[in-house]
Short mmCIF file of C-alpha atoms and ligand atoms in Angstrom, two decimals:
data_model
loop_
_atom_site.label_atom_id
_atom_site.label_comp_id
_atom_site.label_asym_id
_atom_site.label_seq_id
_atom_site.Cartn_x
_atom_site.Cartn_y
_atom_site.Cartn_z
CA UNK A 22 0.00 0.00 0.00
CA UNK A 23 1.06 3.62 -0.43
CA UNK A 24 1.49 5.41 2.87
CA UNK A 25 2.42 8.93 3.89
CA UNK A 26 3.72 9.34 7.44
CA UNK A 27 3.82 12.91 8.67
CA UNK A 28 6.31 13.61 11.45
CA UNK A 29 9.70 11.87 11.64
CA UNK A 30 9.80 11.77 15.42
CA UNK A 31 9.77 8.65 17.47
CA UNK A 32 6.32 7.33 16.54
CA UNK A 33 6.47 8.41 12.89
CA UNK A 34 9.90 7.12 12.04
CA UNK A 35 9.46 3.76 13.75
CA UNK A 36 6.02 3.22 12.18
CA UNK A 37 7.17 4.34 8.71
CA UNK A 38 10.20 2.08 8.77
CA UNK A 39 8.30 -0.95 10.04
CA UNK A 40 5.46 -0.42 7.52
CA UNK A 41 8.08 -0.20 4.73
CA UNK A 42 9.70 -3.36 6.03
CA UNK A 43 6.34 -5.10 5.67
CA UNK A 44 6.53 -4.28 1.93
CA UNK A 45 4.58 -1.00 1.73
CA UNK A 46 5.66 2.10 -0.21
CA UNK A 47 6.19 4.78 2.45
CA UNK A 48 6.94 8.50 2.19
CA UNK A 49 8.03 10.04 5.45
CA UNK A 50 7.44 13.80 5.65
CA UNK A 51 8.87 16.32 8.09
CA UNK A 52 9.20 20.09 7.87
CA UNK A 53 12.71 19.92 9.39
CA UNK A 54 14.98 20.00 6.30
CA UNK A 55 18.14 18.93 8.16
CA UNK A 56 16.36 15.98 9.74
CA UNK A 57 15.15 14.77 6.33
CA UNK A 58 18.58 15.19 4.69
CA UNK A 59 20.20 13.33 7.59
CA UNK A 60 17.68 10.51 7.35
CA UNK A 61 18.55 10.09 3.67
CA UNK A 62 22.13 9.54 4.84
CA UNK A 63 21.00 7.03 7.46
CA UNK A 64 21.46 9.45 10.38
CA UNK A 65 18.67 8.86 12.93
CA UNK A 66 17.63 11.82 15.15
CA UNK A 67 17.38 9.67 18.31
CA UNK A 68 18.67 6.40 19.67
CA UNK A 69 16.53 3.31 19.15
CA UNK A 70 18.13 -0.14 18.96
CA UNK A 71 17.97 -1.62 15.46
CA UNK A 72 16.27 1.37 13.85
CA UNK A 73 19.22 2.69 11.85
CA UNK A 74 19.80 -0.66 10.16
CA UNK A 75 16.10 -1.00 9.30
CA UNK A 76 15.89 2.57 7.93
CA UNK A 77 18.94 2.01 5.72
CA UNK A 78 17.69 -1.37 4.49
CA UNK A 79 14.29 0.02 3.44
CA UNK A 80 15.65 3.29 2.07
CA UNK A 81 18.11 1.34 -0.10
CA UNK A 82 15.27 -0.91 -1.25
CA UNK A 83 13.34 2.22 -2.31
CA UNK A 84 10.37 1.37 -0.11
CA UNK A 85 11.08 4.21 2.32
CA UNK A 86 11.44 7.79 1.09
CA UNK A 87 12.02 11.04 2.95
CA UNK A 88 10.63 14.41 1.93
CA UNK A 89 9.81 17.89 3.17
CA UNK A 90 7.01 18.25 0.62
CA UNK A 91 3.71 17.75 2.36
CA UNK A 92 1.12 18.20 -0.36
CA UNK A 93 2.80 16.20 -3.12
CA UNK A 94 3.49 13.34 -0.75
CA UNK A 95 -0.12 13.21 0.37
CA UNK A 96 -1.38 13.29 -3.21
CA UNK A 97 0.71 10.24 -4.12
CA UNK A 98 -0.52 8.07 -1.24
CA UNK A 99 -3.72 6.37 0.02
CA UNK A 100 -3.29 6.39 3.79
CA UNK A 101 -1.92 9.38 5.71
CA UNK A 102 -0.64 8.85 9.24
CA UNK A 103 -0.37 11.92 11.46
CA UNK A 104 2.53 11.41 13.84
CA UNK A 105 3.38 14.93 15.03
CA UNK A 106 3.87 15.84 18.69
CA UNK A 107 1.07 16.57 21.16
CA UNK A 108 3.01 17.91 24.17
CA UNK A 109 1.49 19.32 27.35
CA UNK A 110 0.46 22.99 27.01
CA UNK A 111 2.47 25.45 29.08
CA UNK A 112 1.03 26.03 32.58
CA UNK A 113 -1.73 23.52 31.96
CA UNK A 114 -2.45 19.77 31.95
CA UNK A 115 -4.07 19.96 28.51
CA UNK A 116 -2.56 18.35 25.40
CA UNK A 117 -1.46 20.86 22.78
CA UNK A 118 -2.89 19.58 19.48
CA UNK A 119 -2.04 22.71 17.47
CA UNK A 120 0.51 20.85 15.30
CA UNK A 121 -2.14 18.30 14.33
CA UNK A 122 -4.71 20.98 13.55
CA UNK A 123 -2.29 23.08 11.47
CA UNK A 124 -1.50 20.03 9.43
CA UNK A 125 -5.16 19.22 8.78
CA UNK A 126 -5.78 22.74 7.49
CA UNK A 127 -2.76 22.47 5.20
CA UNK A 128 -3.60 19.05 3.81
CA UNK A 129 -7.18 19.60 2.69
CA UNK A 130 -6.11 20.83 -0.77
CA UNK A 131 -4.17 17.58 -1.36
CA UNK A 132 -7.09 15.22 -0.88
CA UNK A 133 -7.56 14.50 -4.60
CA UNK A 134 -9.09 11.00 -4.22
CA UNK A 135 -10.29 8.76 -1.34
CA UNK A 136 -7.81 8.93 1.52
CA UNK A 137 -7.71 7.54 5.00
CA UNK A 138 -6.43 10.07 7.51
CA UNK A 139 -5.12 8.32 10.62
CA UNK A 140 -4.15 9.95 13.89
CA UNK A 141 -1.31 7.95 15.43
CA UNK A 142 -0.30 10.89 17.60
CA UNK A 143 -1.92 10.66 21.03
CA UNK A 144 -4.90 13.02 20.77
CA UNK A 145 -7.69 13.82 23.24
CA UNK A 146 -11.10 12.25 22.72
CA UNK A 147 -13.17 14.06 20.06
CA UNK A 148 -10.09 15.27 18.13
CA UNK A 149 -11.12 12.92 15.29
CA UNK A 150 -14.57 14.59 15.19
CA UNK A 151 -12.90 18.00 15.00
CA UNK A 152 -10.61 16.89 12.17
CA UNK A 153 -13.56 15.51 10.23
CA UNK A 154 -15.45 18.78 10.66
CA UNK A 155 -12.52 20.88 9.40
CA UNK A 156 -11.87 18.64 6.39
CA UNK A 157 -15.52 18.43 5.39
CA UNK A 158 -15.60 22.20 4.90
CA UNK A 159 -13.21 21.81 1.96
CA UNK A 160 -13.43 18.17 0.89
CA UNK A 161 -16.35 15.99 -0.14
CA UNK A 162 -17.09 13.58 2.76
CA UNK A 163 -16.94 10.62 0.35
CA UNK A 164 -13.28 11.37 -0.30
CA UNK A 165 -11.88 10.87 3.17
CA UNK A 166 -12.22 8.88 6.35
CA UNK A 167 -10.71 9.92 9.70
CA UNK A 168 -9.43 7.11 11.92
CA UNK A 169 -7.75 6.85 15.31
CA UNK A 170 -5.03 4.19 15.44
CA UNK A 171 -2.94 4.83 18.57
CA UNK A 172 0.57 3.42 19.00
CA UNK A 173 1.72 1.54 22.07
CA UNK A 174 5.46 1.44 21.36
CA UNK A 175 7.92 1.47 24.22
CA UNK A 176 11.13 3.36 23.61
CA UNK A 177 14.05 0.98 23.37
CA UNK A 178 11.69 -1.83 22.34
CA UNK A 179 9.82 -0.01 19.59
CA UNK A 180 10.60 -2.30 16.63
CA UNK A 181 9.72 -5.43 18.54
CA UNK A 182 6.56 -3.76 19.88
CA UNK A 183 5.56 -2.76 16.34
CA UNK A 184 6.04 -6.23 14.88
CA UNK A 185 4.58 -8.16 17.82
CA UNK A 186 1.98 -5.83 19.33
CA UNK A 187 -0.35 -7.09 22.05
CA UNK A 188 -3.14 -5.40 20.11
CA UNK A 189 -3.83 -3.12 17.17
CA UNK A 190 -6.62 -0.66 17.91
CA UNK A 191 -8.44 0.88 14.95
CA UNK A 192 -11.13 3.43 15.71
CA UNK A 193 -13.54 3.76 12.78
CA UNK A 194 -17.16 2.98 11.99
CA UNK A 195 -16.43 2.99 8.26
CA UNK A 196 -16.39 -0.57 6.85
CA UNK A 197 -14.30 0.17 3.77
CA UNK A 198 -11.68 1.92 5.90
CA UNK A 199 -11.61 -0.90 8.41
CA UNK A 200 -11.04 -3.46 5.62
CA UNK A 201 -8.11 -1.47 4.23
CA UNK A 202 -6.45 -1.04 7.63
CA UNK A 203 -6.99 -4.67 8.51
CA UNK A 204 -5.22 -5.57 5.26
CA UNK A 205 -2.37 -3.18 6.08
CA UNK A 206 -1.88 -4.82 9.46
CA UNK A 207 -2.51 -8.31 8.00
CA UNK A 208 1.10 -9.52 8.36
CA UNK A 209 1.05 -8.65 12.09
CA UNK A 210 -2.40 -10.15 12.64
CA UNK A 211 -1.24 -13.39 11.04
CA UNK A 212 1.64 -13.47 13.55
CA UNK A 213 -0.87 -13.40 16.40
CA UNK A 214 -1.62 -9.70 17.07
CA UNK A 215 -5.16 -8.95 18.24
CA UNK A 216 -7.01 -6.57 15.94
CA UNK A 217 -9.64 -4.51 17.67
CA UNK A 218 -12.06 -2.30 15.77
CA UNK A 219 -13.76 0.28 17.97
CA UNK A 220 -15.43 3.63 17.62
CA UNK A 221 -13.00 6.46 16.92
CA UNK A 222 -13.60 8.05 20.30
CA UNK A 223 -12.98 4.74 22.09
CA UNK A 224 -9.64 4.32 20.27
CA UNK A 225 -8.61 7.84 21.30
CA UNK A 226 -9.50 7.10 24.89
CA UNK A 227 -7.94 3.60 24.98
CA UNK A 228 -4.51 5.14 24.47
CA UNK A 229 -4.84 7.52 27.42
CA UNK A 230 -6.45 4.95 29.68
CA UNK A 231 -3.73 2.36 28.91
CA UNK A 232 -0.99 4.75 29.88
CA UNK A 233 -2.89 5.97 32.94
CA UNK A 234 -3.40 2.38 34.12
CA UNK A 235 0.28 1.49 33.68
CA UNK A 236 1.29 4.69 35.47
CA UNK A 237 -1.09 3.72 38.28
CA UNK A 238 0.61 0.33 38.66
CA UNK A 239 4.00 2.02 38.97
CA UNK A 240 2.85 4.71 41.41
CA UNK A 241 1.13 1.97 43.43
CA UNK A 242 4.19 -0.25 43.72
CA UNK A 243 6.38 2.79 44.49
CA UNK A 244 4.19 3.68 47.46
CA UNK A 245 4.09 0.07 48.64
CA UNK A 246 7.91 0.02 48.43
CA UNK A 247 7.96 2.86 50.99
CA UNK A 248 6.00 0.67 53.38
CA UNK A 249 8.33 -2.28 52.71
CA UNK A 250 11.34 -0.20 53.73
CA UNK A 251 9.77 0.56 57.10
CA UNK A 252 8.66 -3.02 57.76
CA UNK A 253 11.76 -4.92 56.63
CA UNK A 254 9.96 -6.62 53.77
CA UNK A 255 11.49 -7.01 50.31
CA UNK A 256 9.44 -5.33 47.57
CA UNK A 257 10.67 -8.08 45.18
CA UNK A 258 8.63 -10.59 47.20
CA UNK A 259 5.57 -8.36 47.08
CA UNK A 260 5.83 -7.75 43.30
CA UNK A 261 6.13 -11.47 42.69
CA UNK A 262 3.56 -12.43 45.30
CA UNK A 263 0.87 -10.18 43.87
CA UNK A 264 2.00 -10.40 40.24
CA UNK A 265 1.50 -14.16 40.11
CA UNK A 266 -2.19 -13.46 40.51
CA UNK A 267 -3.20 -13.41 36.84
CA UNK A 268 -5.72 -10.67 37.53
CA UNK A 269 -2.83 -8.39 38.55
CA UNK A 270 0.02 -9.57 36.29
CA UNK A 271 3.75 -9.27 36.93
CA UNK A 272 4.69 -6.42 34.63
CA UNK A 273 5.02 -2.76 35.61
CA UNK A 274 5.46 -3.62 39.27
CA UNK A 275 9.11 -2.58 39.48
CA UNK A 276 9.67 0.25 41.94
CA UNK A 277 12.02 3.08 41.09
CA UNK A 278 12.51 6.84 41.23
CA UNK A 279 9.10 7.44 39.62
CA UNK A 280 7.92 7.12 36.03
CA UNK A 281 9.20 9.53 33.41
CA UNK A 282 9.38 9.66 29.63
CA UNK A 283 7.43 11.19 26.82
CA UNK A 284 4.10 9.49 27.58
CA UNK A 285 3.10 8.68 31.15
CA UNK A 286 3.54 12.14 32.73
CA UNK A 287 1.97 13.90 29.73
CA UNK A 288 -0.89 11.46 29.14
CA UNK A 289 -2.00 11.12 32.76
CA UNK A 290 -2.26 14.91 32.95
CA UNK A 291 -4.03 15.17 29.60
CA UNK A 292 -6.56 12.56 30.75
CA UNK A 293 -7.29 14.67 33.85
CA UNK A 294 -7.75 17.71 31.66
CA UNK A 295 -10.16 15.84 29.34
CA UNK A 296 -12.15 14.53 32.33
CA UNK A 297 -12.40 18.02 33.78
CA UNK A 298 -14.00 19.27 30.57
CA UNK A 299 -16.70 16.63 31.02
CA UNK A 300 -17.00 17.43 34.73
CA UNK A 301 -15.70 14.01 35.78
CA UNK A 302 -13.45 13.60 38.81
CA UNK A 303 -10.75 11.01 38.08
CA UNK A 304 -9.56 11.01 41.68
CA UNK A 305 -7.35 7.92 41.29
CA UNK A 306 -5.40 9.38 38.37
CA UNK A 307 -5.11 12.66 40.27
CA UNK A 308 -3.46 10.79 43.13
CA UNK A 309 -1.17 8.94 40.73
CA UNK A 310 0.07 12.21 39.23
CA UNK A 311 0.60 13.70 42.70
CA UNK A 312 2.29 10.55 44.01
CA UNK A 313 4.74 10.55 41.09
CA UNK A 314 5.43 14.26 41.45
CA UNK A 315 6.16 13.84 45.17
CA UNK A 316 8.52 10.92 44.59
CA UNK A 317 11.73 12.82 43.70
CA UNK A 318 11.52 14.66 47.06
CA UNK A 319 11.29 11.36 48.84
CA UNK A 320 14.32 10.03 46.94
CA UNK A 321 16.21 13.24 47.76
CA UNK A 322 15.47 12.81 51.46
CA UNK A 323 16.97 9.31 51.28
CA UNK A 324 20.06 10.64 49.51
CA UNK A 325 20.51 13.31 52.21
CA UNK A 326 20.21 10.64 54.89
CA UNK A 327 22.74 8.35 53.17
CA UNK A 328 25.19 11.27 53.08
CA UNK A 329 24.53 12.16 56.73
CA UNK A 330 22.96 15.45 55.64
CA UNK A 331 26.38 16.77 54.54
CA UNK A 332 25.89 17.42 50.85
CA UNK A 333 28.25 20.34 50.26
CA UNK A 334 31.21 19.31 48.04
CA UNK A 335 30.06 15.69 48.04
CA UNK A 336 30.91 13.94 44.76
CA UNK A 337 27.86 12.15 43.43
CA UNK A 338 28.01 9.95 40.35
CA UNK A 339 24.86 9.22 38.35
CA UNK A 340 24.84 6.03 36.30
CA UNK A 341 22.38 6.83 33.52
CA UNK A 342 20.43 10.05 33.25
CA UNK A 343 17.82 9.30 30.58
CA UNK A 344 14.28 8.50 31.70
CA UNK A 345 14.99 4.76 31.35
CA UNK A 346 17.55 2.42 29.79
CA UNK A 347 17.95 1.76 26.04
CA UNK A 348 16.95 5.26 25.02
CA UNK A 349 18.67 8.66 24.79
CA UNK A 350 15.42 10.40 25.70
CA UNK A 351 15.68 12.89 28.57
CA UNK A 352 12.02 13.92 28.56
CA UNK A 353 10.63 13.98 32.09
CA UNK A 354 13.62 12.03 33.36
CA UNK A 355 13.46 12.02 37.16
CA UNK A 356 17.11 13.05 37.40
CA UNK A 357 16.15 16.41 35.89
CA UNK A 358 14.61 17.01 39.31
CA UNK A 359 17.21 15.19 41.42
CA UNK A 360 20.37 16.74 39.95
CA UNK A 361 19.38 20.45 40.20
CA UNK A 362 18.21 19.89 43.79
CA UNK A 363 21.53 18.27 44.72
CA UNK A 364 23.52 21.03 43.01
CA UNK A 365 21.58 23.59 45.01
CA UNK A 366 22.85 21.91 48.18
CA UNK A 367 26.44 22.15 46.93
CA UNK A 368 26.94 18.63 45.52
CA UNK A 369 29.37 18.01 42.66
CA UNK A 370 27.75 15.79 40.04
CA UNK A 371 29.41 13.52 37.52
CA UNK A 372 27.30 11.41 35.23
CA UNK A 373 27.93 8.58 32.86
CA UNK A 374 25.35 7.58 30.29
CA UNK A 375 25.83 5.04 27.47
CA UNK A 376 24.10 7.51 25.13
CA UNK A 377 26.63 10.24 25.91
CA UNK A 378 26.67 13.88 26.93
CA UNK A 379 23.36 15.63 27.64
CA UNK A 380 22.76 19.27 26.74
CA UNK A 381 20.15 19.53 29.50
CA UNK A 382 22.97 20.04 32.03
CA UNK A 383 25.11 22.45 30.04
CA UNK A 384 24.20 25.45 32.17
CA UNK A 385 25.12 23.75 35.45
CA UNK A 386 28.65 24.54 36.54
CA UNK A 387 28.93 21.55 38.86
CA UNK A 388 27.59 18.87 36.54
CA UNK A 389 30.04 17.10 34.27
CA UNK A 390 29.84 14.21 31.86
CA UNK A 391 32.33 11.40 32.23
CA UNK A 392 33.23 9.37 29.15
CA UNK A 393 34.81 6.76 31.35
CA UNK A 394 32.52 4.88 33.68
CA UNK A 395 35.34 3.66 35.95
CA UNK A 396 36.81 7.08 36.61
CA UNK A 397 33.31 8.41 37.30
CA UNK A 398 32.81 5.69 39.90
CA UNK A 399 36.25 5.79 41.48
CA UNK A 400 36.09 9.38 42.69
CA UNK A 401 32.57 9.38 44.07
CA UNK A 402 31.23 9.64 47.58
CA UNK A 403 27.93 8.23 46.35
CA UNK A 404 26.95 6.31 43.21
CA UNK A 405 23.33 6.62 42.15
CA UNK A 406 22.08 3.99 39.70
CA UNK A 407 19.36 5.87 37.85
CA UNK A 408 18.69 3.55 34.87
CA UNK A 409 18.91 -0.18 34.27
CA UNK A 410 21.35 -0.54 31.34
CA UNK A 411 22.90 -4.02 30.98
CA UNK A 412 26.29 -2.30 31.07
CA UNK A 413 25.59 -1.28 34.68
CA UNK A 414 24.25 -4.70 35.64
CA UNK A 415 27.53 -6.34 34.65
CA UNK A 416 29.83 -3.82 36.36
CA UNK A 417 32.73 -5.34 38.24
CA UNK A 418 32.81 -3.38 41.48
CA UNK A 419 35.55 -5.61 42.88
CA UNK A 420 38.12 -3.49 41.05
CA UNK A 421 37.40 -0.69 43.55
CA UNK A 422 38.42 -2.86 46.51
CA UNK A 423 40.52 -0.12 48.02
CA UNK A 424 37.45 2.01 48.51
CA UNK A 425 34.23 1.38 50.40
CA UNK A 426 31.71 2.29 47.73
CA UNK A 427 28.37 3.78 48.68
CA UNK A 428 25.69 2.86 46.14
CA UNK A 429 22.05 3.91 45.93
CA UNK A 430 20.42 1.62 43.39
CA UNK A 431 17.17 3.30 42.32
CA UNK A 432 16.31 0.46 39.95
CA UNK A 433 17.15 -2.53 42.18
CA UNK A 434 19.47 -3.97 39.53
CA UNK A 435 21.87 -5.59 42.00
CA UNK A 436 21.40 -8.38 44.48
CA UNK A 437 21.27 -6.97 47.96
CA UNK A 438 23.15 -9.97 49.44
CA UNK A 439 25.89 -9.88 46.85
CA UNK A 440 26.49 -6.17 47.36
CA UNK A 441 26.56 -6.22 51.16
CA UNK A 442 28.76 -9.35 51.12
CA UNK A 443 31.27 -7.36 49.11
CA UNK A 444 31.35 -4.84 51.92
CA UNK A 445 29.76 -2.00 49.98
CA UNK A 446 27.28 0.35 51.58
CA UNK A 447 24.33 -0.59 49.43
CA UNK A 448 20.88 1.01 49.41
CA UNK A 449 18.03 0.17 47.06
CA UNK A 450 14.28 0.75 46.80
CA UNK A 451 11.73 -1.03 48.96
CA UNK A 452 14.09 -3.55 50.49
C1 UDX B 292 5.19 3.99 27.47
C2 UDX B 292 4.18 2.87 27.21
O1 UDX B 292 4.71 1.62 27.72
C3 UDX B 292 3.87 2.77 25.72
O2 UDX B 292 2.87 1.79 25.51
C4 UDX B 292 3.36 4.14 25.26
O3 UDX B 292 3.02 4.12 23.91
C5 UDX B 292 4.41 5.19 25.53
O4 UDX B 292 4.72 5.21 26.93
P1 UDX B 292 7.82 4.31 27.34
O5 UDX B 292 7.54 5.68 27.89
O6 UDX B 292 8.75 4.16 26.20
O7 UDX B 292 6.45 3.62 26.90
O8 UDX B 292 8.43 3.45 28.55
P2 UDX B 292 7.98 2.35 29.59
O9 UDX B 292 8.91 1.20 29.46
O10 UDX B 292 6.54 2.08 29.51
O11 UDX B 292 8.35 3.09 30.98
C6 UDX B 292 7.77 4.33 31.34
C7 UDX B 292 8.32 4.80 32.67
O12 UDX B 292 7.89 3.94 33.72
C8 UDX B 292 9.85 4.80 32.77
O13 UDX B 292 10.27 5.92 33.50
C9 UDX B 292 10.15 3.51 33.49
O14 UDX B 292 11.40 3.52 34.15
C10 UDX B 292 9.00 3.46 34.47
N1 UDX B 292 8.68 2.09 34.95
C11 UDX B 292 8.22 1.16 34.08
C12 UDX B 292 8.82 1.80 36.30
O15 UDX B 292 9.24 2.65 37.11
N2 UDX B 292 8.48 0.57 36.74
C13 UDX B 292 8.00 -0.40 35.92
O16 UDX B 292 7.71 -1.50 36.40
C14 UDX B 292 7.88 -0.10 34.54
#
């Protein structure tokens, strides 16, 4: 099939590349000229395992093209996927859908034959209705169909998640459209993916509710981990003990510094904002947002205690600063709250991250990037494990025998017994 994917960000580029790999003809459009020229050279704007190889393979095979030309690209294709950003509005919880709306206004002149317009960007409920209304002012209703088809890709696992999704949600009441999209996703359905056709509004809401539910699981286990610490119970036992109940499930019960990233913080807030418009009180989600926002303060208190409340001139090493492992994404990373607060108290921060230097810290005098993990560790009063990269899991701490390391493992990646047996001062979460 002929597809046009608008927006070469995370969702757009992964979807475009995977659709091309399934044998479709895909044009990927972005208004950032440099990004498009780089993509033609195989330079990917973010880190995602396996993506570069797949982009190059499909670009070389002529199935994947890159362009800055919106209208021509739309004219040449049958299905248009909108994959532009929908960040949180400034000083509000509401999702900013202005990029989506601008695009819709621009594209109406290019709808020269029947086209399916799909929102893959996460958009609030009723956005599809609004898009349809705008388009129908300029285009005959027979010539287009607006669909919601949310993505559920995890960063770092996006290609696998695309090829083996738990479910594909397609929000449309239009039979012809549903048939076409079912055919597009046919290769994934035949590998076992569930295909769920719903109303457009339901599809829009499913995305938000999925993320809100997962965020709830994390906030829940984080709070329970606080109780475990006070009662000498290991959170690992609790996660396993409740997770083996099939109604609960074992995933997303790992405690940590709080959830971050490009989706959970933004989507939980957007869901609250949507509910408010309909005069509905989502009190549970409200508590989840608050619980996650309070969490960095709690972690900071523990850090102060570990350092005996003497923070000034203390050398603190962060292992990993992105919001989670296997990504270079800094969006809503919890350490963006932890590091400035520690600096304010006079700490000297060194960080090592497998994805390199981060511009987010360039204005902080006392934050430096270390290219060498060992030297970062050696000269630290406290090591904070912030993400769960395999590289950190396999670290050989024995080489620092001469020094009694103090480690605060925010991701519980090490065995408590092993660490204390090696005579380190080892702290983790909920155990
Ligand atoms: C998430 C959703 O999983 C995905 O379906 C959606 O489309 C986009 O948002 P992503 O943000 O890439 O994906 O990461 P995910 O692996 O879901 O983790 C989100 C945050 O929760 C991270 O900060 C992670 O460290 C944290 N987390 C996750 C926990 O603290 N504990 C867990 O058990 C799982």
